Amino acid sequence: MADRQKILIVDDDSNIAELVSLYLMKECFETSIAYDGEEALLEFERFSPDLVLLDLMLPGIDGYQVCRQIRKTSQVPVIMLSAKGETFDKVLGLELGADDYMVKPFDSKELVARVRAVLRRRNNAEPASEPEAKGEQVSYKDITVNKDNYTVKYMGESVDMPPKELELLYFLMSNPNRVFSREQLLDRIWGYEYAGDTRTVDVHIKRLREKIKDTDQWSIATVWGVGYKFDLVNR
């Protein structure tokens, strides 16, 4: 029998955490619960989960900080849970590396479905085609993006990027001159079909452009009414 996939539930409301745990165990997942941010980080190391359900409003270290710490060492999927449903909160969570965002209160069946969808898409993700690439690296003049160690070199200097910014840049560079809609980019980069505001893609593109300036060889181009592409001027 295959090992059960492990879900770490982080929520300071014990009633919610235990209820979610029961639903997931019923669906044959193995679960562990942490009730604050510090305990979550310790349990993450001990339990080695396949996915983290992370409440944002935690005592001590909040969920945003927990996600940021996890992303320093791991790409394990994170689904954020919050009573905050504003676009700003969702975009911030996704920028920090979350794979999904659910607003409380939520339906248990939808939660389980989203957990399965994120795990399925993460497990079945196909590497994009990579011109002149080795492993998880793609390079053009003056820029190299390496997904093995999540680093970006631009004009000979290292550039700090949150995981989703880097993954978006890597995907566009790996598919030069192909135009992708915002919906396609959400599906490919976040690993699920994000139901709602596609503004998160625009926010990430804006921040990429602030860090990576176009050159006479290539640019991060907007195709009006469609989406975005990595445009090679001289191929």
PDB file of C-alpha atoms in Angstrom:
ATOM      1  CA  MET A   1       0.000   0.000   0.000  1.00  0.00           C
ATOM      2  CA  ALA A   2       1.331   3.442  -0.982  1.00  0.00           C
ATOM      3  CA  ASP A   3       2.290   5.799   1.807  1.00  0.00           C
ATOM      4  CA  ARG A   4      -0.411   8.301   2.651  1.00  0.00           C
ATOM      5  CA  GLN A   5       0.292  11.897   1.737  1.00  0.00           C
ATOM      6  CA  LYS A   6       0.931  14.118   4.743  1.00  0.00           C
ATOM      7  CA  ILE A   7      -0.814  17.425   5.424  1.00  0.00           C
ATOM      8  CA  LEU A   8       0.356  19.910   8.067  1.00  0.00           C
ATOM      9  CA  ILE A   9      -2.566  21.988   9.386  1.00  0.00           C
ATOM     10  CA  VAL A  10      -1.606  25.308  10.997  1.00  0.00           C
ATOM     11  CA  ASP A  11      -4.441  27.141  12.753  1.00  0.00           C
ATOM     12  CA  ASP A  12      -4.748  28.666  16.226  1.00  0.00           C
ATOM     13  CA  ASP A  13      -8.442  27.730  16.359  1.00  0.00           C
ATOM     14  CA  SER A  14      -8.338  24.171  17.676  1.00  0.00           C
ATOM     15  CA  ASN A  15     -11.931  23.459  16.631  1.00  0.00           C
ATOM     16  CA  ILE A  16     -11.239  24.365  12.997  1.00  0.00           C
ATOM     17  CA  ALA A  17      -7.885  22.571  12.945  1.00  0.00           C
ATOM     18  CA  GLU A  18      -9.293  19.348  14.357  1.00  0.00           C
ATOM     19  CA  LEU A  19     -12.322  19.455  12.068  1.00  0.00           C
ATOM     20  CA  VAL A  20     -10.119  19.912   8.997  1.00  0.00           C
ATOM     21  CA  SER A  21      -7.906  17.084  10.239  1.00  0.00           C
ATOM     22  CA  LEU A  22     -10.920  14.762  10.516  1.00  0.00           C
ATOM     23  CA  TYR A  23     -12.058  15.582   6.968  1.00  0.00           C
ATOM     24  CA  LEU A  24      -8.588  14.929   5.579  1.00  0.00           C
ATOM     25  CA  MET A  25      -8.065  11.704   7.520  1.00  0.00           C
ATOM     26  CA  LYS A  26     -11.408  10.505   6.182  1.00  0.00           C
ATOM     27  CA  GLU A  27      -9.930  11.055   2.699  1.00  0.00           C
ATOM     28  CA  CYS A  28      -6.894   8.922   3.642  1.00  0.00           C
ATOM     29  CA  PHE A  29      -4.427  11.718   4.309  1.00  0.00           C
ATOM     30  CA  GLU A  30      -2.095  11.680   7.298  1.00  0.00           C
ATOM     31  CA  THR A  31      -2.271  14.913   9.293  1.00  0.00           C
ATOM     32  CA  SER A  32      -0.464  16.877  11.965  1.00  0.00           C
ATOM     33  CA  ILE A  33      -1.591  20.092  13.664  1.00  0.00           C
ATOM     34  CA  ALA A  34       0.335  23.168  14.821  1.00  0.00           C
ATOM     35  CA  TYR A  35      -1.390  26.004  16.666  1.00  0.00           C
ATOM     36  CA  ASP A  36       1.082  28.876  16.202  1.00  0.00           C
ATOM     37  CA  GLY A  37       3.804  29.998  13.825  1.00  0.00           C
ATOM     38  CA  GLU A  38       6.795  28.844  15.859  1.00  0.00           C
ATOM     39  CA  GLU A  39       5.296  25.394  16.386  1.00  0.00           C
ATOM     40  CA  ALA A  40       4.458  25.263  12.663  1.00  0.00           C
ATOM     41  CA  LEU A  41       8.074  25.740  11.616  1.00  0.00           C
ATOM     42  CA  LEU A  42       9.274  23.078  14.056  1.00  0.00           C
ATOM     43  CA  GLU A  43       6.569  20.639  12.964  1.00  0.00           C
ATOM     44  CA  PHE A  44       7.325  21.323   9.306  1.00  0.00           C
ATOM     45  CA  GLU A  45      10.873  20.050   9.848  1.00  0.00           C
ATOM     46  CA  ARG A  46       9.774  17.071  11.924  1.00  0.00           C
ATOM     47  CA  PHE A  47       6.720  15.965   9.933  1.00  0.00           C
ATOM     48  CA  SER A  48       8.019  16.661   6.380  1.00  0.00           C
ATOM     49  CA  PRO A  49       4.533  17.267   4.961  1.00  0.00           C
ATOM     50  CA  ASP A  50       3.519  16.993   1.318  1.00  0.00           C
ATOM     51  CA  LEU A  51       1.326  20.102   1.716  1.00  0.00           C
ATOM     52  CA  VAL A  52       0.713  22.815   4.326  1.00  0.00           C
ATOM     53  CA  LEU A  53      -2.669  24.349   5.162  1.00  0.00           C
ATOM     54  CA  LEU A  54      -1.656  27.661   6.696  1.00  0.00           C
ATOM     55  CA  ASP A  55      -3.869  30.116   8.578  1.00  0.00           C
ATOM     56  CA  LEU A  56      -2.623  33.696   8.307  1.00  0.00           C
ATOM     57  CA  MET A  57      -3.730  35.126  11.656  1.00  0.00           C
ATOM     58  CA  LEU A  58      -1.478  33.242  14.074  1.00  0.00           C
ATOM     59  CA  PRO A  59      -0.103  34.296  17.464  1.00  0.00           C
ATOM     60  CA  GLY A  60       3.565  35.229  17.460  1.00  0.00           C
ATOM     61  CA  ILE A  61       4.872  34.491  13.966  1.00  0.00           C
ATOM     62  CA  ASP A  62       2.032  35.104  11.507  1.00  0.00           C
ATOM     63  CA  GLY A  63       1.208  32.957   8.482  1.00  0.00           C
ATOM     64  CA  TYR A  64       2.948  35.290   6.024  1.00  0.00           C
ATOM     65  CA  GLN A  65       6.212  34.936   7.959  1.00  0.00           C
ATOM     66  CA  VAL A  66       5.781  31.160   8.215  1.00  0.00           C
ATOM     67  CA  CYS A  67       5.316  30.924   4.455  1.00  0.00           C
ATOM     68  CA  ARG A  68       8.353  33.110   3.846  1.00  0.00           C
ATOM     69  CA  GLN A  69      10.487  30.871   6.105  1.00  0.00           C
ATOM     70  CA  ILE A  70       9.245  27.686   4.428  1.00  0.00           C
ATOM     71  CA  ARG A  71      10.025  29.089   0.980  1.00  0.00           C
ATOM     72  CA  LYS A  72      13.641  29.709   1.944  1.00  0.00           C
ATOM     73  CA  THR A  73      14.274  25.952   1.977  1.00  0.00           C
ATOM     74  CA  SER A  74      11.311  24.170   0.390  1.00  0.00           C
ATOM     75  CA  GLN A  75       8.824  24.273  -2.499  1.00  0.00           C
ATOM     76  CA  VAL A  76       6.246  22.133  -0.648  1.00  0.00           C
ATOM     77  CA  PRO A  77       2.756  23.360  -1.677  1.00  0.00           C
ATOM     78  CA  VAL A  78       1.107  25.854   0.699  1.00  0.00           C
ATOM     79  CA  ILE A  79      -2.611  26.678   0.769  1.00  0.00           C
ATOM     80  CA  MET A  80      -3.310  29.798   2.814  1.00  0.00           C
ATOM     81  CA  LEU A  81      -6.512  30.026   4.878  1.00  0.00           C
ATOM     82  CA  SER A  82      -7.824  33.400   5.991  1.00  0.00           C
ATOM     83  CA  ALA A  83     -10.910  35.366   6.916  1.00  0.00           C
ATOM     84  CA  LYS A  84      -9.417  38.176   4.805  1.00  0.00           C
ATOM     85  CA  GLY A  85     -10.826  38.055   1.300  1.00  0.00           C
ATOM     86  CA  GLU A  86      -9.482  41.297  -0.170  1.00  0.00           C
ATOM     87  CA  THR A  87      -7.438  41.145  -3.375  1.00  0.00           C
ATOM     88  CA  PHE A  88      -4.420  42.702  -1.641  1.00  0.00           C
ATOM     89  CA  ASP A  89      -4.250  39.880   0.913  1.00  0.00           C
ATOM     90  CA  LYS A  90      -4.593  37.219  -1.790  1.00  0.00           C
ATOM     91  CA  VAL A  91      -1.915  38.793  -3.973  1.00  0.00           C
ATOM     92  CA  LEU A  92       0.468  39.152  -1.021  1.00  0.00           C
ATOM     93  CA  GLY A  93      -0.028  35.505  -0.084  1.00  0.00           C
ATOM     94  CA  LEU A  94       0.597  34.357  -3.650  1.00  0.00           C
ATOM     95  CA  GLU A  95       3.653  36.593  -3.974  1.00  0.00           C
ATOM     96  CA  LEU A  96       5.169  34.973  -0.895  1.00  0.00           C
ATOM     97  CA  GLY A  97       4.890  31.599  -2.589  1.00  0.00           C
ATOM     98  CA  ALA A  98       1.471  30.221  -1.663  1.00  0.00           C
ATOM     99  CA  ASP A  99      -0.062  27.830  -4.190  1.00  0.00           C
ATOM    100  CA  ASP A 100      -3.678  28.614  -3.325  1.00  0.00           C
ATOM    101  CA  TYR A 101      -5.726  30.893  -1.067  1.00  0.00           C
ATOM    102  CA  MET A 102      -9.069  30.046   0.553  1.00  0.00           C
ATOM    103  CA  VAL A 103     -11.315  32.469   2.417  1.00  0.00           C
ATOM    104  CA  LYS A 104     -12.985  31.369   5.654  1.00  0.00           C
ATOM    105  CA  PRO A 105     -15.548  30.026   6.141  1.00  0.00           C
ATOM    106  CA  PHE A 106     -15.011  27.361   3.472  1.00  0.00           C
ATOM    107  CA  ASP A 107     -16.762  24.169   2.473  1.00  0.00           C
ATOM    108  CA  SER A 108     -14.940  21.013   3.571  1.00  0.00           C
ATOM    109  CA  LYS A 109     -15.485  19.315   0.214  1.00  0.00           C
ATOM    110  CA  GLU A 110     -14.001  22.286  -1.619  1.00  0.00           C
ATOM    111  CA  LEU A 111     -11.004  22.268   0.723  1.00  0.00           C
ATOM    112  CA  VAL A 112     -10.336  18.586   0.056  1.00  0.00           C
ATOM    113  CA  ALA A 113     -10.786  19.150  -3.688  1.00  0.00           C
ATOM    114  CA  ARG A 114      -8.281  22.003  -3.658  1.00  0.00           C
ATOM    115  CA  VAL A 115      -5.778  19.961  -1.658  1.00  0.00           C
ATOM    116  CA  ARG A 116      -6.043  17.143  -4.193  1.00  0.00           C
ATOM    117  CA  ALA A 117      -5.821  19.571  -7.138  1.00  0.00           C
ATOM    118  CA  VAL A 118      -2.682  21.280  -5.831  1.00  0.00           C
ATOM    119  CA  LEU A 119      -0.998  17.954  -5.059  1.00  0.00           C
ATOM    120  CA  ARG A 120      -2.018  16.472  -8.407  1.00  0.00           C
ATOM    121  CA  ARG A 121      -0.790  19.410 -10.420  1.00  0.00           C
ATOM    122  CA  ARG A 122       2.444  19.609  -8.461  1.00  0.00           C
ATOM    123  CA  ASN A 123       3.090  15.882  -8.949  1.00  0.00           C
ATOM    124  CA  ASN A 124       2.156  15.927 -12.628  1.00  0.00           C
ATOM    125  CA  ALA A 125       3.853  19.184 -13.554  1.00  0.00           C
ATOM    126  CA  GLU A 126       5.835  18.887 -16.753  1.00  0.00           C
ATOM    127  CA  PRO A 127       9.067  20.828 -17.146  1.00  0.00           C
ATOM    128  CA  ALA A 128       8.833  23.522 -19.783  1.00  0.00           C
ATOM    129  CA  SER A 129      11.041  23.381 -22.857  1.00  0.00           C
ATOM    130  CA  GLU A 130      14.365  25.068 -22.209  1.00  0.00           C
ATOM    131  CA  PRO A 131      16.498  26.574 -24.987  1.00  0.00           C
ATOM    132  CA  GLU A 132      20.203  26.173 -24.328  1.00  0.00           C
ATOM    133  CA  ALA A 133      19.379  24.950 -20.833  1.00  0.00           C
ATOM    134  CA  LYS A 134      20.997  22.543 -18.433  1.00  0.00           C
ATOM    135  CA  GLY A 135      18.804  21.015 -15.784  1.00  0.00           C
ATOM    136  CA  GLU A 136      16.445  23.699 -14.503  1.00  0.00           C
ATOM    137  CA  GLN A 137      18.314  26.674 -15.979  1.00  0.00           C
ATOM    138  CA  VAL A 138      17.641  28.969 -18.918  1.00  0.00           C
ATOM    139  CA  SER A 139      19.946  31.708 -20.186  1.00  0.00           C
ATOM    140  CA  TYR A 140      20.031  34.555 -22.660  1.00  0.00           C
ATOM    141  CA  LYS A 141      22.400  37.482 -23.020  1.00  0.00           C
ATOM    142  CA  ASP A 142      22.798  39.225 -19.649  1.00  0.00           C
ATOM    143  CA  ILE A 143      20.299  36.997 -17.795  1.00  0.00           C
ATOM    144  CA  THR A 144      20.245  33.491 -16.304  1.00  0.00           C
ATOM    145  CA  VAL A 145      17.419  31.962 -14.268  1.00  0.00           C
ATOM    146  CA  ASN A 146      18.189  28.777 -12.345  1.00  0.00           C
ATOM    147  CA  LYS A 147      15.257  26.848 -10.871  1.00  0.00           C
ATOM    148  CA  ASP A 148      17.526  24.229  -9.288  1.00  0.00           C
ATOM    149  CA  ASN A 149      18.683  26.718  -6.672  1.00  0.00           C
ATOM    150  CA  TYR A 150      16.164  29.544  -7.288  1.00  0.00           C
ATOM    151  CA  THR A 151      18.669  32.185  -8.346  1.00  0.00           C
ATOM    152  CA  VAL A 152      18.624  34.939 -10.956  1.00  0.00           C
ATOM    153  CA  LYS A 153      21.702  36.560 -12.474  1.00  0.00           C
ATOM    154  CA  TYR A 154      21.093  39.793 -14.376  1.00  0.00           C
ATOM    155  CA  MET A 155      23.886  41.925 -15.807  1.00  0.00           C
ATOM    156  CA  GLY A 156      26.319  39.866 -13.737  1.00  0.00           C
ATOM    157  CA  GLU A 157      24.534  40.602 -10.447  1.00  0.00           C
ATOM    158  CA  SER A 158      22.305  38.399  -8.283  1.00  0.00           C
ATOM    159  CA  VAL A 159      18.674  39.524  -8.114  1.00  0.00           C
ATOM    160  CA  ASP A 160      16.448  38.549  -5.182  1.00  0.00           C
ATOM    161  CA  MET A 161      13.009  37.275  -6.213  1.00  0.00           C
ATOM    162  CA  PRO A 162      10.127  35.552  -4.436  1.00  0.00           C
ATOM    163  CA  PRO A 163       9.531  32.021  -5.797  1.00  0.00           C
ATOM    164  CA  LYS A 164       6.508  32.856  -7.936  1.00  0.00           C
ATOM    165  CA  GLU A 165       8.221  35.830  -9.588  1.00  0.00           C
ATOM    166  CA  LEU A 166      11.174  33.621 -10.473  1.00  0.00           C
ATOM    167  CA  GLU A 167       8.937  30.806 -11.735  1.00  0.00           C
ATOM    168  CA  LEU A 168       6.963  33.226 -13.908  1.00  0.00           C
ATOM    169  CA  LEU A 169      10.137  34.658 -15.434  1.00  0.00           C
ATOM    170  CA  TYR A 170      11.584  31.169 -15.931  1.00  0.00           C
ATOM    171  CA  PHE A 171       8.433  29.948 -17.681  1.00  0.00           C
ATOM    172  CA  LEU A 172       8.269  32.916 -20.058  1.00  0.00           C
ATOM    173  CA  MET A 173      11.977  32.644 -20.873  1.00  0.00           C
ATOM    174  CA  SER A 174      11.610  28.914 -21.482  1.00  0.00           C
ATOM    175  CA  ASN A 175       8.916  29.609 -24.074  1.00  0.00           C
ATOM    176  CA  PRO A 176      10.285  32.613 -26.020  1.00  0.00           C
ATOM    177  CA  ASN A 177       7.971  34.547 -28.352  1.00  0.00           C
ATOM    178  CA  ARG A 178       4.919  32.562 -27.200  1.00  0.00           C
ATOM    179  CA  VAL A 179       2.043  34.639 -25.886  1.00  0.00           C
ATOM    180  CA  PHE A 180       0.294  33.436 -22.725  1.00  0.00           C
ATOM    181  CA  SER A 181      -2.951  34.792 -21.312  1.00  0.00           C
ATOM    182  CA  ARG A 182      -3.179  35.706 -17.641  1.00  0.00           C
ATOM    183  CA  GLU A 183      -5.377  32.663 -17.035  1.00  0.00           C
ATOM    184  CA  GLN A 184      -2.794  30.363 -18.662  1.00  0.00           C
ATOM    185  CA  LEU A 185       0.000  31.845 -16.567  1.00  0.00           C
ATOM    186  CA  LEU A 186      -1.993  31.434 -13.356  1.00  0.00           C
ATOM    187  CA  ASP A 187      -2.685  27.810 -14.242  1.00  0.00           C
ATOM    188  CA  ARG A 188       0.926  27.008 -15.142  1.00  0.00           C
ATOM    189  CA  ILE A 189       2.751  28.940 -12.417  1.00  0.00           C
ATOM    190  CA  TRP A 190       0.411  28.602  -9.450  1.00  0.00           C
ATOM    191  CA  GLY A 191      -0.473  25.022 -10.342  1.00  0.00           C
ATOM    192  CA  TYR A 192      -4.224  25.472 -10.249  1.00  0.00           C
ATOM    193  CA  GLU A 193      -6.904  27.445 -12.070  1.00  0.00           C
ATOM    194  CA  TYR A 194      -7.143  30.515  -9.871  1.00  0.00           C
ATOM    195  CA  ALA A 195     -10.798  31.424  -9.525  1.00  0.00           C
ATOM    196  CA  GLY A 196     -11.000  35.172  -9.336  1.00  0.00           C
ATOM    197  CA  ASP A 197      -8.918  38.278  -9.989  1.00  0.00           C
ATOM    198  CA  THR A 198      -6.126  37.804 -12.560  1.00  0.00           C
ATOM    199  CA  ARG A 199      -4.485  40.992 -11.274  1.00  0.00           C
ATOM    200  CA  THR A 200      -1.899  38.887  -9.476  1.00  0.00           C
ATOM    201  CA  VAL A 201      -0.184  38.209 -12.843  1.00  0.00           C
ATOM    202  CA  ASP A 202      -0.050  41.950 -13.620  1.00  0.00           C
ATOM    203  CA  VAL A 203       1.449  42.606 -10.172  1.00  0.00           C
ATOM    204  CA  HIS A 204       4.160  39.991 -10.706  1.00  0.00           C
ATOM    205  CA  ILE A 205       4.983  41.284 -14.210  1.00  0.00           C
ATOM    206  CA  LYS A 206       5.223  44.835 -12.858  1.00  0.00           C
ATOM    207  CA  ARG A 207       7.667  43.739 -10.159  1.00  0.00           C
ATOM    208  CA  LEU A 208       9.723  41.721 -12.663  1.00  0.00           C
ATOM    209  CA  ARG A 209      10.032  44.814 -14.847  1.00  0.00           C
ATOM    210  CA  GLU A 210      11.204  46.852 -11.854  1.00  0.00           C
ATOM    211  CA  LYS A 211      14.053  44.364 -11.306  1.00  0.00           C
ATOM    212  CA  ILE A 212      14.774  43.213 -14.885  1.00  0.00           C
ATOM    213  CA  LYS A 213      15.027  45.943 -17.529  1.00  0.00           C
ATOM    214  CA  ASP A 214      14.523  45.157 -21.212  1.00  0.00           C
ATOM    215  CA  THR A 215      17.611  44.991 -23.427  1.00  0.00           C
ATOM    216  CA  ASP A 216      18.154  45.276 -27.187  1.00  0.00           C
ATOM    217  CA  GLN A 217      18.147  41.450 -27.266  1.00  0.00           C
ATOM    218  CA  TRP A 218      14.950  40.645 -25.358  1.00  0.00           C
ATOM    219  CA  SER A 219      12.048  42.112 -23.424  1.00  0.00           C
ATOM    220  CA  ILE A 220       9.122  41.146 -21.209  1.00  0.00           C
ATOM    221  CA  ALA A 221       6.402  42.263 -23.600  1.00  0.00           C
ATOM    222  CA  THR A 222       2.715  42.985 -23.155  1.00  0.00           C
ATOM    223  CA  VAL A 223       0.442  41.767 -25.941  1.00  0.00           C
ATOM    224  CA  TRP A 224      -2.550  44.030 -25.463  1.00  0.00           C
ATOM    225  CA  GLY A 225      -5.850  42.239 -25.023  1.00  0.00           C
ATOM    226  CA  VAL A 226      -4.108  38.854 -24.720  1.00  0.00           C
ATOM    227  CA  GLY A 227      -1.327  38.598 -22.128  1.00  0.00           C
ATOM    228  CA  TYR A 228       2.459  38.502 -21.945  1.00  0.00           C
ATOM    229  CA  LYS A 229       5.480  36.972 -23.654  1.00  0.00           C
ATOM    230  CA  PHE A 230       9.282  36.895 -23.448  1.00  0.00           C
ATOM    231  CA  ASP A 231      10.113  38.610 -26.718  1.00  0.00           C
ATOM    232  CA  LEU A 232      13.438  37.793 -28.387  1.00  0.00           C
ATOM    233  CA  VAL A 233      14.379  40.698 -30.602  1.00  0.00           C
ATOM    234  CA  ASN A 234      17.380  39.027 -32.224  1.00  0.00           C
ATOM    235  CA  ARG A 235      17.196  35.249 -32.319  1.00  0.00           C
TER     236      ARG A 235
END
